[in-house]
Structures are given as structure tokens and as C-alpha cells.
């Protein structure tokens, strides 16, 4: 018999004063939670579910079996954990508010831009500079498409694609992330000026990847994808997609820790769109606050994804701005710290408006007794 526990925030409020202080600051950000579901899962099935508030959580956790009690305590502490900034070379990226990561694909077969920036250094430079100017905190450079059906790229070709782009972006003072699952590409990009590794396989594709990240001491994004080989979209069979992804991300985090990667340098991504149906993706988006219980900053990449088209007349990737902004706002409402997007100016504007609303809510005591 296997028991697992999950503490899922289900009641989010504008500020603690709206609950007379009976709310927590979620993951050290600008989102507050006042109600929680404590869920006991036994042998893959939900066995018990209790509702709690900050002032009753201890009593509720007292009902849990001893086998999961310590995990529940850790998850509760993680939900209130304020994460230190990401130190990315000379740049510091604070995680107490949402930050925008701009996408720069240097591939011929990207699902979203169709190779628009492939082998065009001046166009790459213009795009990168415009994203930084618009407010992107990080530029994420990728040289291999991971869309369904995309062919794997030999690491030598991938290095030739990404290294000049990394050098160019680092040269203009940008914080640079390398989007790859290959150790040799990580090594080359980090040597060229990248300061963050974004691995869609969660460091499982290439056995040498954990050592590269650990030796460089750089932050790393561990994303969930079900496929273990070249096709990351294979094997998406879940008994409960939210809890299964949570457990698998925890396992990949633990493997990274065992490889010598510091916990403060790990970022987690539930992998929207990777080996997941539309229903799976929607369930994960609705459950995003739960993933703070793992104790690490969250990154989300939903920009222009197929799910937007599926929900809205099957528009093409270049016609999905509205849906991308809607999903970004939903992620911010859930306390997600990093938003990986194609449309940087529009997302930064949405973030700034969202932040203004949050700031106003935190200082609004108008409906409380004087």
C-alpha cells in the first residue's frame, strides 16, 4: 500500500486583509491563498480529502497517516517559501513577482515561427534586442524543435545553431538560457555565455547533463515530459495527470539533487503540451498552485500552444496572442514566477497591469472597520 499526500491551494485572495490575516503569501510572490485541499492518495486513488485554512491546517494534518506526515509538513512549508533571486551572470532576476522569458528559436521547423530566425544573425539580434527592450528578463535560445513529430538534431548541428546566438545575446548584456536536452550543447552554450539551462527532458535524456549543470553551478529548469527517448510526447498515460506530473517532477528534482545540483538553482515546469491531451493541459493549468508545494520556482511555457487553437476555432500559431495572454494571466494568478513566451511586449504589458492590480489590492483596506 502506497500513500501520498498533496496540499493544493484552492482559495486565492487579493490580499491577507480580505481574510483578516488568515491567508498565506504563496511562494513569496504577490498571490495569497486562504483555503487548501489536503488530499490523501492511496495506491493511485484519492482516499481522503479535507479542507483547511491556515488556522486549521495543523488539525487537518493530524488526520494523516504517519507515513506521509513529514511530507505534508514539508509541503506546507514550501507553499510559503520565498525563493531567492536567480543569479544569471551579471543579471539578477527576482522571483517575488512574475518575470518574462523571451523565446528565440534558431531552428528551421519551429511550430511558431517556422525558421524565421534561422541563419539570420541580424534578424536574431534585432529580435533579441527588441525583447530585452520590451522587458524580457531572460532570452531562451533553442536549436532543436520539440514539437510533436519533429526530427532529432545532431548535437554538432545544434551547437552550430545556438552558440552564435548565445554569444550575440550575452554580448548585448542579456541573461541567456539554453533550451536543450544534450550535455554537449549545454556545455558549449554555457561556455559561450549562457547562464541557465532549460531542459525539456528534466535532465533525463542525456546521462551527462546532470554533471554539466552541477559542475557549472548554474540554475536549471526541469520540465516534465513523459517520453524517455527522442519523442518526448510518447507515453502520456496518466491515472491522474495532476498528481502524476507532481510526483514525476518531484522524482526528477530528487535526481538532480543527488547529482549535486543545489536546490536553490532548480526551477520546475509541468510541461504543458508535452505528451498531454487538451483535458490534461486544462487540468494542470487549473491546478498550478499545487506545484508550489514542491518548493521551487515555477516556469510555464504555454505561449501559442496547440491547446489555444483547440479551444478557439483552430487558429494558427501566429493567431494565438489572445489565448497566450489569457494563459499567462492565469499563470500569474497561480503565482508562477517565470513565463516563457513569444510575444514579449504584450505579455510584459499584461504583467504590468496585473502587478498594478495586485499592488492596489494589497493597500486597499476600504471595506474593513476603521
Coordinates of C-alpha atoms in Angstrom, one line a residue:
X1 CA 0.0 0.0 0.0
X2 CA 1.4 3.4 -1.1
X3 CA 0.2 6.6 0.4
X4 CA 0.9 10.1 -1.0
X5 CA -0.2 13.5 0.2
X6 CA -0.8 16.7 -1.7
X7 CA -1.7 20.2 -0.3
X8 CA -3.4 22.1 -3.0
X9 CA -4.3 25.8 -2.6
X10 CA -7.9 26.2 -3.8
X11 CA -8.9 29.6 -2.5
X12 CA -6.8 32.6 -3.7
X13 CA -7.5 36.1 -2.4
X14 CA -6.3 39.6 -3.4
X15 CA -4.5 40.1 0.0
X16 CA -4.4 38.8 3.5
X17 CA -6.5 41.6 4.9
X18 CA -9.5 40.2 3.0
X19 CA -9.3 37.1 5.2
X20 CA -8.5 39.1 8.4
X21 CA -4.9 37.8 8.1
X22 CA -5.9 34.1 7.7
X23 CA -4.0 33.7 4.4
X24 CA -0.5 32.8 3.3
X25 CA 1.7 34.5 0.8
X26 CA 2.1 31.9 -1.9
X27 CA 5.8 31.1 -2.7
X28 CA 6.9 34.6 -1.6
X29 CA 5.1 36.3 -4.5
X30 CA 2.1 38.6 -5.0
X31 CA -0.6 35.9 -4.6
X32 CA -2.3 34.9 -1.4
X33 CA -4.1 31.7 -0.5
X34 CA -6.6 31.2 2.2
X35 CA -8.1 27.7 1.6
X36 CA -6.5 24.4 0.9
X37 CA -7.4 20.9 0.0
X38 CA -5.3 18.2 1.8
X39 CA -5.6 15.1 -0.4
X40 CA -4.5 11.6 0.6
X41 CA -3.9 9.3 -2.4
X42 CA -3.6 5.6 -1.8
X43 CA -2.4 3.2 -4.5
X44 CA -3.1 5.8 -7.1
X45 CA -6.6 6.6 -6.0
X46 CA -7.9 9.5 -3.9
X47 CA -8.8 8.0 -0.5
X48 CA -9.5 11.1 1.6
X49 CA -9.8 14.9 1.1
X50 CA -10.0 17.5 3.8
X51 CA -10.5 21.3 3.6
X52 CA -8.3 23.6 5.6
X53 CA -7.3 27.2 6.3
X54 CA -4.0 28.4 7.7
X55 CA -5.5 28.4 11.2
X56 CA -6.8 24.8 10.8
X57 CA -4.1 23.2 8.7
X58 CA -2.4 21.6 11.7
X59 CA -5.6 20.0 12.9
X60 CA -6.3 18.6 9.4
X61 CA -2.7 17.3 9.0
X62 CA -3.2 15.4 12.3
X63 CA -5.6 13.1 10.4
X64 CA -2.9 12.0 8.0
X65 CA -1.1 8.6 8.3
X66 CA 2.4 8.8 9.9
X67 CA 3.9 7.6 6.6
X68 CA 3.0 11.0 4.9
X69 CA 3.0 13.3 7.9
X70 CA 6.6 14.7 7.3
X71 CA 5.9 15.2 3.6
X72 CA 2.8 17.2 4.4
X73 CA 4.8 19.4 6.8
X74 CA 7.4 20.0 4.1
X75 CA 4.8 20.8 1.5
X76 CA 3.1 23.3 3.8
X77 CA 6.4 25.0 4.5
X78 CA 7.2 25.0 0.8
X79 CA 4.0 26.8 0.0
X80 CA 5.2 29.8 1.9
X81 CA 8.8 29.6 0.8
X82 CA 10.2 32.8 -0.6
X83 CA 12.7 32.0 -3.3
X84 CA 16.0 33.8 -3.7
X85 CA 16.7 35.6 -7.0
X86 CA 18.2 33.8 -9.9
X87 CA 21.8 34.9 -10.3
X88 CA 22.4 34.8 -14.1
X89 CA 25.9 36.1 -14.6
X90 CA 25.8 39.9 -14.2
X91 CA 22.0 39.8 -14.2
X92 CA 19.8 39.2 -11.2
X93 CA 16.2 38.0 -11.8
X94 CA 13.9 38.5 -8.8
X95 CA 11.3 35.9 -8.2
X96 CA 8.9 37.9 -5.9
X97 CA 6.9 38.9 -9.0
X98 CA 6.3 37.3 -12.4
X99 CA 9.2 37.6 -14.9
X100 CA 9.0 37.2 -18.7
X101 CA 11.4 34.9 -20.6
X102 CA 11.5 35.6 -24.4
X103 CA 11.8 32.8 -26.9
X104 CA 14.4 32.9 -29.7
X105 CA 14.3 29.8 -31.8
X106 CA 17.1 29.2 -34.3
X107 CA 15.5 26.2 -35.9
X108 CA 14.1 25.6 -39.4
X109 CA 11.0 23.8 -38.1
X110 CA 9.7 25.7 -35.1
X111 CA 5.9 25.3 -34.7
X112 CA 5.5 29.0 -34.0
X113 CA 7.9 31.0 -36.3
X114 CA 8.8 28.4 -39.0
X115 CA 12.5 29.2 -39.0
X116 CA 12.1 33.0 -39.2
X117 CA 15.4 33.5 -37.3
X118 CA 17.4 30.6 -38.7
X119 CA 20.8 31.6 -40.2
X120 CA 19.9 35.3 -40.0
X121 CA 22.2 36.9 -37.4
X122 CA 21.0 40.4 -37.9
X123 CA 17.3 39.4 -37.6
X124 CA 18.2 37.4 -34.5
X125 CA 20.0 40.4 -33.0
X126 CA 17.0 42.7 -33.8
X127 CA 14.6 40.2 -32.2
X128 CA 16.6 39.7 -29.1
X129 CA 17.2 43.4 -28.6
X130 CA 13.5 44.1 -29.0
X131 CA 12.6 41.5 -26.4
X132 CA 15.1 42.9 -23.9
X133 CA 14.0 46.4 -24.5
X134 CA 10.4 45.3 -24.1
X135 CA 11.2 43.9 -20.6
X136 CA 12.2 40.3 -21.1
X137 CA 14.3 39.2 -18.1
X138 CA 15.8 36.2 -19.9
X139 CA 16.3 35.2 -23.6
X140 CA 15.7 31.4 -24.1
X141 CA 17.6 30.2 -27.2
X142 CA 16.8 26.8 -28.7
X143 CA 18.3 25.0 -31.7
X144 CA 16.0 21.9 -31.8
X145 CA 12.3 21.8 -32.3
X146 CA 10.4 19.7 -29.7
X147 CA 7.0 19.9 -31.4
X148 CA 5.2 16.6 -32.0
X149 CA 6.8 14.7 -34.9
X150 CA 10.0 16.9 -35.1
X151 CA 13.2 15.1 -36.0
X152 CA 16.1 15.0 -33.6
X153 CA 19.0 17.2 -34.4
X154 CA 22.6 16.0 -34.2
X155 CA 24.4 17.8 -31.3
X156 CA 27.1 19.2 -33.6
X157 CA 24.4 20.9 -35.8
X158 CA 22.6 22.2 -32.7
X159 CA 25.8 23.7 -31.3
X160 CA 26.4 25.5 -34.6
X161 CA 23.0 26.9 -34.5
X162 CA 22.9 28.1 -30.9
X163 CA 26.4 29.2 -30.0
X164 CA 26.5 32.3 -32.2
X165 CA 23.0 33.4 -30.9
X166 CA 24.1 32.8 -27.3
X167 CA 27.3 34.9 -27.9
X168 CA 25.3 37.6 -29.5
X169 CA 22.7 37.9 -26.8
X170 CA 25.3 37.6 -24.0
X171 CA 27.3 40.3 -25.7
X172 CA 24.4 42.7 -25.5
X173 CA 24.1 42.1 -21.8
X174 CA 21.1 39.8 -21.8
X175 CA 20.6 36.9 -19.4
X176 CA 20.7 33.9 -21.7
X177 CA 19.0 30.5 -21.2
X178 CA 19.9 27.5 -23.4
X179 CA 16.9 25.3 -24.4
X180 CA 18.4 21.9 -25.0
X181 CA 18.4 18.3 -23.7
X182 CA 22.0 17.4 -24.8
X183 CA 25.0 17.7 -22.5
X184 CA 27.4 18.8 -25.2
X185 CA 25.1 21.6 -26.3
X186 CA 24.7 22.7 -22.7
X187 CA 28.5 22.8 -22.2
X188 CA 29.1 24.8 -25.4
X189 CA 26.3 27.3 -24.7
X190 CA 27.4 27.8 -21.1
X191 CA 30.9 28.4 -22.3
X192 CA 29.6 30.9 -24.8
X193 CA 27.8 33.0 -22.2
X194 CA 24.5 31.2 -21.3
X195 CA 23.8 31.2 -17.6
X196 CA 20.6 29.0 -17.3
X197 CA 19.8 25.5 -18.7
X198 CA 16.2 24.8 -19.8
X199 CA 15.9 21.0 -20.3
X200 CA 12.6 19.8 -21.6
X201 CA 13.5 16.2 -20.6
X202 CA 14.2 17.2 -17.0
X203 CA 17.9 16.1 -17.3
X204 CA 16.8 12.5 -18.3
X205 CA 17.6 12.4 -22.0
X206 CA 21.4 12.7 -21.8
X207 CA 23.2 10.9 -18.9
X208 CA 25.9 13.6 -19.0
X209 CA 23.6 16.5 -18.5
X210 CA 23.3 16.5 -14.7
X211 CA 27.1 16.6 -14.3
X212 CA 27.3 19.5 -16.7
X213 CA 24.8 21.5 -14.8
X214 CA 26.3 20.6 -11.4
X215 CA 29.8 21.5 -12.5
X216 CA 28.8 24.9 -13.8
X217 CA 26.7 25.6 -10.8
X218 CA 24.0 27.2 -13.0
X219 CA 20.3 27.3 -12.5
X220 CA 18.3 24.6 -14.4
X221 CA 14.7 24.2 -15.5
X222 CA 13.4 20.7 -15.1
X223 CA 10.4 20.1 -17.3
X224 CA 8.0 17.2 -17.3
X225 CA 7.6 15.2 -20.5
X226 CA 6.5 11.6 -20.5
X227 CA 8.7 10.3 -23.3
X228 CA 12.1 8.9 -22.5
X229 CA 13.6 8.7 -26.0
X230 CA 13.7 11.0 -28.9
X231 CA 10.0 11.6 -28.8
X232 CA 9.2 13.4 -25.6
X233 CA 5.5 13.2 -26.3
X234 CA 5.3 9.4 -26.1
X235 CA 3.9 7.6 -23.1
X236 CA 1.4 10.2 -21.8
X237 CA -0.8 7.7 -19.9
X238 CA -1.9 9.1 -16.6
X239 CA -4.1 7.8 -13.8
X240 CA -4.5 11.4 -12.6
X241 CA -2.4 13.9 -14.6
X242 CA -2.0 16.5 -11.9
X243 CA -0.8 14.1 -9.2
X244 CA 1.3 12.0 -11.7
X245 CA 3.1 15.1 -13.0
X246 CA 3.6 16.3 -9.5
X247 CA 5.2 13.0 -8.4
X248 CA 7.3 12.7 -11.5
X249 CA 8.6 16.3 -11.2
X250 CA 9.5 15.5 -7.6
X251 CA 11.4 12.5 -8.8
X252 CA 13.4 14.4 -11.3
X253 CA 14.1 17.1 -8.7
X254 CA 15.4 14.4 -6.4
X255 CA 17.7 13.0 -9.1
X256 CA 19.1 16.5 -9.7
X257 CA 19.8 16.9 -6.0
X258 CA 21.6 13.5 -6.0
X259 CA 23.7 14.7 -8.9
X260 CA 25.0 17.6 -6.8
X261 CA 22.7 20.4 -8.1
X262 CA 21.8 22.9 -5.4
X263 CA 18.1 23.1 -4.5
X264 CA 18.2 26.9 -4.8
X265 CA 19.1 26.5 -8.5
X266 CA 16.2 24.3 -9.6
X267 CA 13.2 25.6 -11.4
X268 CA 10.2 23.3 -12.3
X269 CA 7.9 23.2 -15.3
X270 CA 4.9 20.9 -15.6
X271 CA 5.4 20.7 -19.4
X272 CA 2.1 21.9 -20.8
X273 CA 1.6 20.4 -24.2
X274 CA 4.2 17.6 -23.9
X275 CA 2.5 14.2 -24.1
X276 CA -0.7 15.6 -22.7
X277 CA -4.2 15.9 -24.1
X278 CA -6.3 19.0 -24.0
X279 CA -8.1 17.8 -20.9
X280 CA -4.7 17.0 -19.3
X281 CA -3.4 20.5 -20.1
X282 CA -6.5 22.2 -18.7
X283 CA -6.4 20.1 -15.5
X284 CA -2.7 21.1 -15.0
X285 CA -3.4 24.8 -15.6
X286 CA -6.2 24.8 -13.1
X287 CA -4.0 23.0 -10.5
X288 CA -0.9 25.2 -10.9
X289 CA -0.9 26.5 -7.3
X290 CA -0.3 22.9 -6.1
X291 CA 3.1 22.8 -7.7
X292 CA 4.5 25.4 -5.3
X293 CA 4.3 22.6 -2.7
X294 CA 7.4 21.1 -4.3
X295 CA 9.4 24.1 -3.0
X296 CA 10.9 25.5 -6.2
X297 CA 10.1 28.4 -8.6
X298 CA 7.8 27.5 -11.5
X299 CA 8.3 28.2 -15.2
X300 CA 5.4 27.8 -17.6
X301 CA 5.5 27.7 -21.4
X302 CA 2.0 28.0 -22.9
X303 CA 2.6 30.7 -25.5
X304 CA 0.9 29.9 -28.8
X305 CA 0.4 26.2 -27.8
X306 CA -1.9 24.0 -29.7
X307 CA -4.4 23.9 -26.8
X308 CA -5.3 27.6 -27.6
X309 CA -6.2 26.6 -31.2
X310 CA -8.2 23.7 -29.9
X311 CA -10.3 26.0 -27.7
X312 CA -10.7 28.7 -30.3
X313 CA -11.5 27.8 -33.9
X314 CA -8.2 26.1 -34.5
X315 CA -6.4 29.3 -35.3
X316 CA -2.8 29.0 -36.4
X317 CA 0.1 29.6 -34.1
X318 CA 0.6 33.2 -35.2
X319 CA -3.1 33.9 -34.4
X320 CA -3.0 32.9 -30.7
X321 CA -2.0 36.0 -28.9
X322 CA -5.2 36.5 -27.1
X323 CA -5.2 32.9 -25.8
X324 CA -1.5 33.2 -24.9
X325 CA -2.2 36.3 -22.8
X326 CA -5.2 34.6 -21.1
X327 CA -3.0 31.7 -20.1
X328 CA -0.2 34.0 -18.9
X329 CA -2.6 35.8 -16.7
X330 CA -3.9 32.5 -15.3
X331 CA -0.3 31.5 -14.5
X332 CA 0.3 34.8 -12.7
X333 CA -2.8 34.4 -10.7
X334 CA -1.4 31.0 -9.6
X335 CA 1.9 32.5 -8.5
X336 CA 4.0 31.3 -11.4
X337 CA 7.3 33.1 -11.4
X338 CA 8.6 32.7 -15.0
X339 CA 6.6 33.0 -18.2
X340 CA 8.2 31.6 -21.4
X341 CA 6.6 33.5 -24.3
X342 CA 6.9 34.5 -27.9
X343 CA 5.1 37.8 -27.6
X344 CA 7.2 39.7 -25.1
X345 CA 5.8 43.3 -25.3
X346 CA 2.2 42.2 -25.0
X347 CA 3.0 39.8 -22.1
X348 CA 5.0 42.4 -20.2
X349 CA 2.2 44.9 -20.6
X350 CA -0.3 42.3 -19.2
X351 CA 2.1 41.5 -16.4
X352 CA 2.5 45.2 -15.5
X353 CA -1.3 45.7 -15.4
X354 CA -1.7 42.5 -13.3
X355 CA 1.0 43.8 -10.9
X356 CA -0.8 47.1 -10.6
X357 CA -4.0 45.4 -9.7
X358 CA -2.1 43.3 -7.1
X359 CA -0.4 46.4 -5.6
X360 CA -3.7 48.2 -5.3
X361 CA -5.4 45.2 -3.6
X362 CA -2.6 44.9 -1.0
X363 CA -3.1 48.5 0.1
X364 CA -6.9 48.5 0.0
X365 CA -8.5 48.3 3.4
X366 CA -11.6 50.2 2.4
X367 CA -14.1 47.5 3.4
X368 CA -12.6 46.9 6.9
X369 CA -13.7 48.7 10.0
X370 CA -11.8 51.9 10.8

